[in-house]
């Protein structure tokens, strides 16, 4: 498990998440969006598959077909959900 900070520019909020680094990123994005929507009492219009996670310091897109570990994401990293 790793702890990362995820910024969501569309609602201008930042969240801390404890995530399993061995799960494929597409599944992680689905879980993250579900948790945020529950917390903010909102619904997602469109497909959850359209969301991307980026590395905050470089704005590089993480590969959805790889795990967080394979994307070299570590505890303390800052990510952006767009």
Tab-separated table of N, CA, C and O in Angstrom:
chain	number	residue	atom	x	y	z
A	1	UNK	N	0.850	-1.185	0.000
A	1	UNK	CA	0.000	0.000	0.000
A	1	UNK	C	0.890	1.242	0.000
A	1	UNK	O	1.905	1.290	0.676
A	2	UNK	N	0.449	2.225	-0.766
A	2	UNK	CA	1.149	3.495	-0.809
A	2	UNK	C	0.142	4.611	-0.544
A	2	UNK	O	-1.062	4.445	-0.752
A	3	UNK	N	0.640	5.746	-0.088
A	3	UNK	CA	-0.209	6.906	0.148
A	3	UNK	C	0.220	7.992	-0.831
A	3	UNK	O	1.397	8.356	-0.895
A	4	UNK	N	-0.762	8.472	-1.615
A	4	UNK	CA	-0.489	9.510	-2.600
A	4	UNK	C	-1.485	10.651	-2.429
A	4	UNK	O	-2.565	10.476	-1.867
A	5	UNK	N	-1.108	11.806	-2.925
A	5	UNK	CA	-1.987	12.966	-2.930
A	5	UNK	C	-2.512	13.131	-4.350
A	5	UNK	O	-1.734	13.135	-5.305
A	6	UNK	N	-3.834	13.247	-4.485
A	6	UNK	CA	-4.439	13.375	-5.807
A	6	UNK	C	-5.219	14.681	-5.872
A	6	UNK	O	-6.134	14.912	-5.080
A	7	UNK	N	-4.824	15.515	-6.824
A	7	UNK	CA	-5.505	16.793	-7.059
A	7	UNK	C	-6.493	16.620	-8.202
A	7	UNK	O	-6.170	16.013	-9.223
A	8	UNK	N	-7.717	17.138	-8.001
A	8	UNK	CA	-8.761	17.062	-9.020
A	8	UNK	C	-9.101	18.498	-9.431
A	8	UNK	O	-9.848	19.189	-8.739
A	9	UNK	N	-8.543	18.973	-10.550
A	9	UNK	CA	-8.736	20.371	-10.944
A	9	UNK	C	-10.189	20.744	-11.240
A	9	UNK	O	-10.589	21.892	-11.016
A	10	UNK	N	-10.999	19.814	-11.703
A	10	UNK	CA	-12.384	20.137	-12.059
A	10	UNK	C	-13.209	20.582	-10.853
A	10	UNK	O	-14.185	21.322	-11.010
A	11	UNK	N	-12.820	20.149	-9.658
A	11	UNK	CA	-13.517	20.590	-8.443
A	11	UNK	C	-12.571	21.316	-7.488
A	11	UNK	O	-12.951	21.669	-6.382
A	12	UNK	N	-11.328	21.525	-7.937
A	12	UNK	CA	-10.299	22.237	-7.174
A	12	UNK	C	-10.140	21.690	-5.753
A	12	UNK	O	-10.160	22.435	-4.775
A	13	UNK	N	-9.996	20.369	-5.660
A	13	UNK	CA	-9.812	19.703	-4.359
A	13	UNK	C	-8.652	18.720	-4.433
A	13	UNK	O	-8.359	18.157	-5.488
A	14	UNK	N	-8.051	18.482	-3.279
A	14	UNK	CA	-6.955	17.526	-3.160
A	14	UNK	C	-7.336	16.482	-2.122
A	14	UNK	O	-7.911	16.805	-1.080
A	15	UNK	N	-7.012	15.230	-2.422
A	15	UNK	CA	-7.350	14.112	-1.543
A	15	UNK	C	-6.119	13.251	-1.314
A	15	UNK	O	-5.291	13.100	-2.209
A	16	UNK	N	-6.028	12.683	-0.135
A	16	UNK	CA	-5.004	11.682	0.160
A	16	UNK	C	-5.643	10.316	0.011
A	16	UNK	O	-6.728	10.071	0.552
A	17	UNK	N	-4.990	9.434	-0.716
A	17	UNK	CA	-5.487	8.086	-0.933
A	17	UNK	C	-4.435	7.063	-0.533
A	17	UNK	O	-3.251	7.242	-0.812
A	18	UNK	N	-4.896	6.000	0.085
A	18	UNK	CA	-4.065	4.834	0.368
A	18	UNK	C	-4.441	3.792	-0.681
A	18	UNK	O	-5.590	3.332	-0.716
A	19	UNK	N	-3.503	3.455	-1.550
A	19	UNK	CA	-3.798	2.611	-2.701
A	19	UNK	C	-2.890	1.390	-2.750
A	19	UNK	O	-1.745	1.432	-2.310
A	20	UNK	N	-3.417	0.333	-3.341
A	20	UNK	CA	-2.637	-0.876	-3.579
A	20	UNK	C	-1.817	-0.655	-4.840
A	20	UNK	O	-2.375	-0.482	-5.922
A	21	UNK	N	-0.501	-0.670	-4.717
A	21	UNK	CA	0.369	-0.366	-5.857
A	21	UNK	C	0.435	-1.483	-6.888
A	21	UNK	O	1.003	-1.297	-7.965
A	22	UNK	N	-0.185	-2.631	-6.601
A	22	UNK	CA	-0.140	-3.759	-7.526
A	22	UNK	C	-1.381	-3.874	-8.419
A	22	UNK	O	-1.460	-4.761	-9.249
A	23	UNK	N	-2.331	-2.973	-8.260
A	23	UNK	CA	-3.567	-3.015	-9.041
A	23	UNK	C	-3.381	-2.189	-10.315
A	23	UNK	O	-2.752	-1.128	-10.302
A	24	UNK	N	-3.961	-2.669	-11.412
A	24	UNK	CA	-3.878	-1.965	-12.694
A	24	UNK	C	-4.511	-0.582	-12.547
A	24	UNK	O	-5.557	-0.426	-11.912
A	25	UNK	N	-3.885	0.414	-13.141
A	25	UNK	CA	-4.288	1.801	-12.969
A	25	UNK	C	-5.731	2.078	-13.400
A	25	UNK	O	-6.421	2.891	-12.780
A	26	UNK	N	-6.224	1.410	-14.414
A	26	UNK	CA	-7.606	1.639	-14.846
A	26	UNK	C	-8.590	1.312	-13.721
A	26	UNK	O	-9.587	2.019	-13.527
A	27	UNK	N	-8.312	0.280	-12.949
A	27	UNK	CA	-9.153	-0.093	-11.804
A	27	UNK	C	-8.995	0.942	-10.686
A	27	UNK	O	-9.984	1.338	-10.050
A	28	UNK	N	-7.784	1.394	-10.445
A	28	UNK	CA	-7.517	2.407	-9.420
A	28	UNK	C	-8.289	3.683	-9.730
A	28	UNK	O	-8.909	4.277	-8.838
A	29	UNK	N	-8.296	4.101	-10.990
A	29	UNK	CA	-9.022	5.313	-11.385
A	29	UNK	C	-10.518	5.158	-11.127
A	29	UNK	O	-11.161	6.073	-10.620
A	30	UNK	N	-11.073	3.990	-11.437
A	30	UNK	CA	-12.496	3.737	-11.165
A	30	UNK	C	-12.804	3.878	-9.681
A	30	UNK	O	-13.797	4.499	-9.294
A	31	UNK	N	-11.953	3.300	-8.841
A	31	UNK	CA	-12.161	3.358	-7.396
A	31	UNK	C	-12.026	4.784	-6.871
A	31	UNK	O	-12.829	5.228	-6.049
A	32	UNK	N	-11.031	5.503	-7.357
A	32	UNK	CA	-10.807	6.884	-6.927
A	32	UNK	C	-12.009	7.756	-7.286
A	32	UNK	O	-12.502	8.510	-6.448
A	33	UNK	N	-12.474	7.645	-8.518
A	33	UNK	CA	-13.609	8.467	-8.948
A	33	UNK	C	-14.871	8.131	-8.152
A	33	UNK	O	-15.632	9.031	-7.803
A	34	UNK	N	-15.067	6.866	-7.832
A	34	UNK	CA	-16.232	6.470	-7.035
A	34	UNK	C	-16.178	7.069	-5.636
A	34	UNK	O	-17.181	7.595	-5.135
A	35	UNK	N	-15.016	7.005	-5.007
A	35	UNK	CA	-14.859	7.542	-3.651
A	35	UNK	C	-15.066	9.051	-3.640
A	35	UNK	O	-15.762	9.592	-2.768
A	36	UNK	N	-14.477	9.735	-4.610
A	36	UNK	CA	-14.621	11.194	-4.671
A	36	UNK	C	-16.083	11.576	-4.880
A	36	UNK	O	-16.594	12.486	-4.232
A	37	UNK	N	-16.760	10.877	-5.769
A	37	UNK	CA	-18.176	11.185	-6.018
A	37	UNK	C	-19.047	10.925	-4.793
A	37	UNK	O	-19.977	11.680	-4.524
A	38	UNK	N	-18.760	9.873	-4.063
A	38	UNK	CA	-19.515	9.612	-2.835
A	38	UNK	C	-19.287	10.735	-1.832
A	38	UNK	O	-20.226	11.212	-1.206
A	39	UNK	N	-18.042	11.134	-1.703
A	39	UNK	CA	-17.709	12.169	-0.720
A	39	UNK	C	-18.295	13.521	-1.112
A	39	UNK	O	-18.785	14.269	-0.260
A	40	UNK	N	-18.239	13.854	-2.380
A	40	UNK	CA	-18.708	15.163	-2.853
A	40	UNK	C	-20.181	15.151	-3.258
A	40	UNK	O	-20.703	16.187	-3.678
A	41	UNK	N	-20.805	13.980	-3.169
A	41	UNK	CA	-22.214	13.821	-3.539
A	41	UNK	C	-22.474	14.326	-4.955
A	41	UNK	O	-23.323	15.169	-5.207
A	42	UNK	N	-21.691	13.782	-5.874
A	42	UNK	CA	-21.828	14.168	-7.275
A	42	UNK	C	-21.956	12.908	-8.123
A	42	UNK	O	-21.798	11.797	-7.633
A	43	UNK	N	-22.226	13.098	-9.385
A	43	UNK	CA	-22.258	11.962	-10.300
A	43	UNK	C	-21.344	12.278	-11.478
A	43	UNK	O	-21.115	13.439	-11.807
A	44	UNK	N	-20.857	11.234	-12.094
A	44	UNK	CA	-19.942	11.396	-13.222
A	44	UNK	C	-20.745	11.353	-14.510
A	44	UNK	O	-21.518	10.421	-14.733
A	45	UNK	N	-20.556	12.367	-15.322
A	45	UNK	CA	-21.155	12.343	-16.646
A	45	UNK	C	-20.074	11.889	-17.612
A	45	UNK	O	-18.961	12.396	-17.593
A	46	UNK	N	-20.367	10.898	-18.394
A	46	UNK	CA	-19.360	10.351	-19.295
A	46	UNK	C	-18.801	9.048	-18.754
A	46	UNK	O	-19.312	8.472	-17.798
A	47	UNK	N	-17.742	8.613	-19.358
A	47	UNK	CA	-17.129	7.338	-19.018
A	47	UNK	C	-15.988	7.501	-18.015
A	47	UNK	O	-15.161	8.405	-18.162
A	48	UNK	N	-15.944	6.612	-17.039
A	48	UNK	CA	-14.829	6.618	-16.094
A	48	UNK	C	-13.520	6.271	-16.801
A	48	UNK	O	-12.455	6.659	-16.357
A	49	UNK	N	-13.620	5.569	-17.918
A	49	UNK	CA	-12.427	5.213	-18.691
A	49	UNK	C	-11.766	6.421	-19.334
A	49	UNK	O	-10.631	6.330	-19.798
A	50	UNK	N	-12.471	7.540	-19.404
A	50	UNK	CA	-11.908	8.742	-20.014
A	50	UNK	C	-10.976	9.497	-19.074
A	50	UNK	O	-10.242	10.377	-19.513
A	51	UNK	N	-11.003	9.178	-17.780
A	51	UNK	CA	-10.143	9.860	-16.817
A	51	UNK	C	-8.700	9.400	-16.960
A	51	UNK	O	-8.429	8.255	-17.313
A	52	UNK	N	-7.785	10.318	-16.649
A	52	UNK	CA	-6.357	10.020	-16.683
A	52	UNK	C	-5.735	10.437	-15.365
A	52	UNK	O	-6.187	11.381	-14.722
A	53	UNK	N	-4.665	9.738	-14.986
A	53	UNK	CA	-3.844	10.163	-13.851
A	53	UNK	C	-2.514	10.652	-14.407
A	53	UNK	O	-1.904	9.977	-15.235
A	54	UNK	N	-2.103	11.820	-13.941
A	54	UNK	CA	-0.837	12.405	-14.362
A	54	UNK	C	0.074	12.572	-13.162
A	54	UNK	O	-0.398	12.788	-12.040
A	55	UNK	N	1.345	12.529	-13.410
A	55	UNK	CA	2.344	12.826	-12.395
A	55	UNK	C	2.421	14.350	-12.292
A	55	UNK	O	2.653	15.029	-13.290
A	56	UNK	N	2.195	14.904	-11.109
A	56	UNK	CA	2.093	16.354	-10.929
A	56	UNK	C	3.376	17.087	-11.305
A	56	UNK	O	3.319	18.138	-11.938
A	57	UNK	N	4.523	16.560	-10.942
A	57	UNK	CA	5.769	17.302	-11.170
A	57	UNK	C	6.178	17.360	-12.637
A	57	UNK	O	6.845	18.278	-13.066
A	58	UNK	N	5.740	16.401	-13.436
A	58	UNK	CA	6.149	16.379	-14.847
A	58	UNK	C	4.979	16.434	-15.824
A	58	UNK	O	5.195	16.524	-17.028
A	59	UNK	N	3.755	16.378	-15.299
A	59	UNK	CA	2.545	16.321	-16.136
A	59	UNK	C	2.562	15.164	-17.127
A	59	UNK	O	1.903	15.215	-18.160
A	60	UNK	N	3.294	14.117	-16.808
A	60	UNK	CA	3.319	12.943	-17.685
A	60	UNK	C	2.147	12.028	-17.331
A	60	UNK	O	1.800	11.845	-16.163
A	61	UNK	N	1.542	11.458	-18.364
A	61	UNK	CA	0.384	10.590	-18.197
A	61	UNK	C	0.850	9.199	-17.780
A	61	UNK	O	1.759	8.633	-18.383
A	62	UNK	N	0.203	8.653	-16.746
A	62	UNK	CA	0.510	7.293	-16.304
A	62	UNK	C	-0.235	6.302	-17.186
A	62	UNK	O	-1.362	6.557	-17.608
A	63	UNK	N	0.383	5.173	-17.446
A	63	UNK	CA	-0.212	4.147	-18.298
A	63	UNK	C	-1.308	3.395	-17.546
A	63	UNK	O	-1.061	2.821	-16.479
A	64	UNK	N	-2.516	3.385	-18.123
A	64	UNK	CA	-3.651	2.703	-17.495
A	64	UNK	C	-3.502	1.184	-17.493
A	64	UNK	O	-4.160	0.503	-16.721
A	65	UNK	N	-2.669	0.656	-18.360
A	65	UNK	CA	-2.519	-0.797	-18.453
A	65	UNK	C	-1.474	-1.342	-17.478
A	65	UNK	O	-1.292	-2.551	-17.377
A	66	UNK	N	-0.802	-0.437	-16.762
A	66	UNK	CA	0.208	-0.837	-15.784
A	66	UNK	C	-0.278	-0.536	-14.375
A	66	UNK	O	-1.185	0.277	-14.182
A	67	UNK	N	0.345	-1.153	-13.393
A	67	UNK	CA	0.018	-0.873	-11.989
A	67	UNK	C	0.717	0.419	-11.555
A	67	UNK	O	1.569	0.956	-12.273
A	68	UNK	N	0.352	0.907	-10.379
A	68	UNK	CA	1.047	2.074	-9.835
A	68	UNK	C	2.532	1.771	-9.666
A	68	UNK	O	3.383	2.605	-9.973
A	69	UNK	N	2.852	0.573	-9.207
A	69	UNK	CA	4.245	0.167	-9.035
A	69	UNK	C	4.989	0.206	-10.369
A	69	UNK	O	6.099	0.737	-10.459
A	70	UNK	N	4.363	-0.338	-11.405
A	70	UNK	CA	4.996	-0.364	-12.727
A	70	UNK	C	5.110	1.032	-13.333
A	70	UNK	O	5.982	1.288	-14.162
A	71	UNK	N	4.237	1.953	-12.896
A	71	UNK	CA	4.329	3.352	-13.307
A	71	UNK	C	5.307	4.131	-12.431
A	71	UNK	O	5.439	5.348	-12.580
A	72	UNK	N	5.961	3.445	-11.511
A	72	UNK	CA	6.954	4.027	-10.600
A	72	UNK	C	6.356	5.094	-9.673
A	72	UNK	O	6.982	6.099	-9.364
A	73	UNK	N	5.112	4.859	-9.225
A	73	UNK	CA	4.475	5.760	-8.265
A	73	UNK	C	4.814	5.249	-6.867
A	73	UNK	O	4.700	4.062	-6.580
A	74	UNK	N	5.232	6.185	-6.023
A	74	UNK	CA	5.672	5.837	-4.666
A	74	UNK	C	4.899	6.661	-3.628
A	74	UNK	O	4.282	7.665	-3.966
A	75	UNK	N	4.974	6.222	-2.394
A	75	UNK	CA	4.350	6.960	-1.302
A	75	UNK	C	4.856	8.401	-1.298
A	75	UNK	O	6.058	8.636	-1.443
A	76	UNK	N	3.915	9.328	-1.159
A	76	UNK	CA	4.253	10.738	-1.134
A	76	UNK	C	4.153	11.427	-2.482
A	76	UNK	O	4.226	12.658	-2.554
A	77	UNK	N	3.988	10.653	-3.552
A	77	UNK	CA	3.865	11.253	-4.884
A	77	UNK	C	2.576	12.050	-4.994
A	77	UNK	O	1.574	11.737	-4.351
A	78	UNK	N	2.605	13.069	-5.836
A	78	UNK	CA	1.440	13.898	-6.098
A	78	UNK	C	0.974	13.613	-7.521
A	78	UNK	O	1.759	13.687	-8.468
A	79	UNK	N	-0.314	13.296	-7.640
A	79	UNK	CA	-0.905	12.977	-8.924
A	79	UNK	C	-2.057	13.924	-9.215
A	79	UNK	O	-2.583	14.570	-8.311
A	80	UNK	N	-2.447	13.984	-10.483
A	80	UNK	CA	-3.562	14.816	-10.912
A	80	UNK	C	-4.553	13.938	-11.654
A	80	UNK	O	-4.161	13.197	-12.558
A	81	UNK	N	-5.821	14.014	-11.292
A	81	UNK	CA	-6.881	13.276	-11.965
A	81	UNK	C	-7.620	14.217	-12.907
A	81	UNK	O	-8.198	15.208	-12.470
A	82	UNK	N	-7.547	13.911	-14.197
A	82	UNK	CA	-8.244	14.740	-15.210
A	82	UNK	C	-9.094	13.873	-16.097
A	82	UNK	O	-8.875	12.702	-16.241
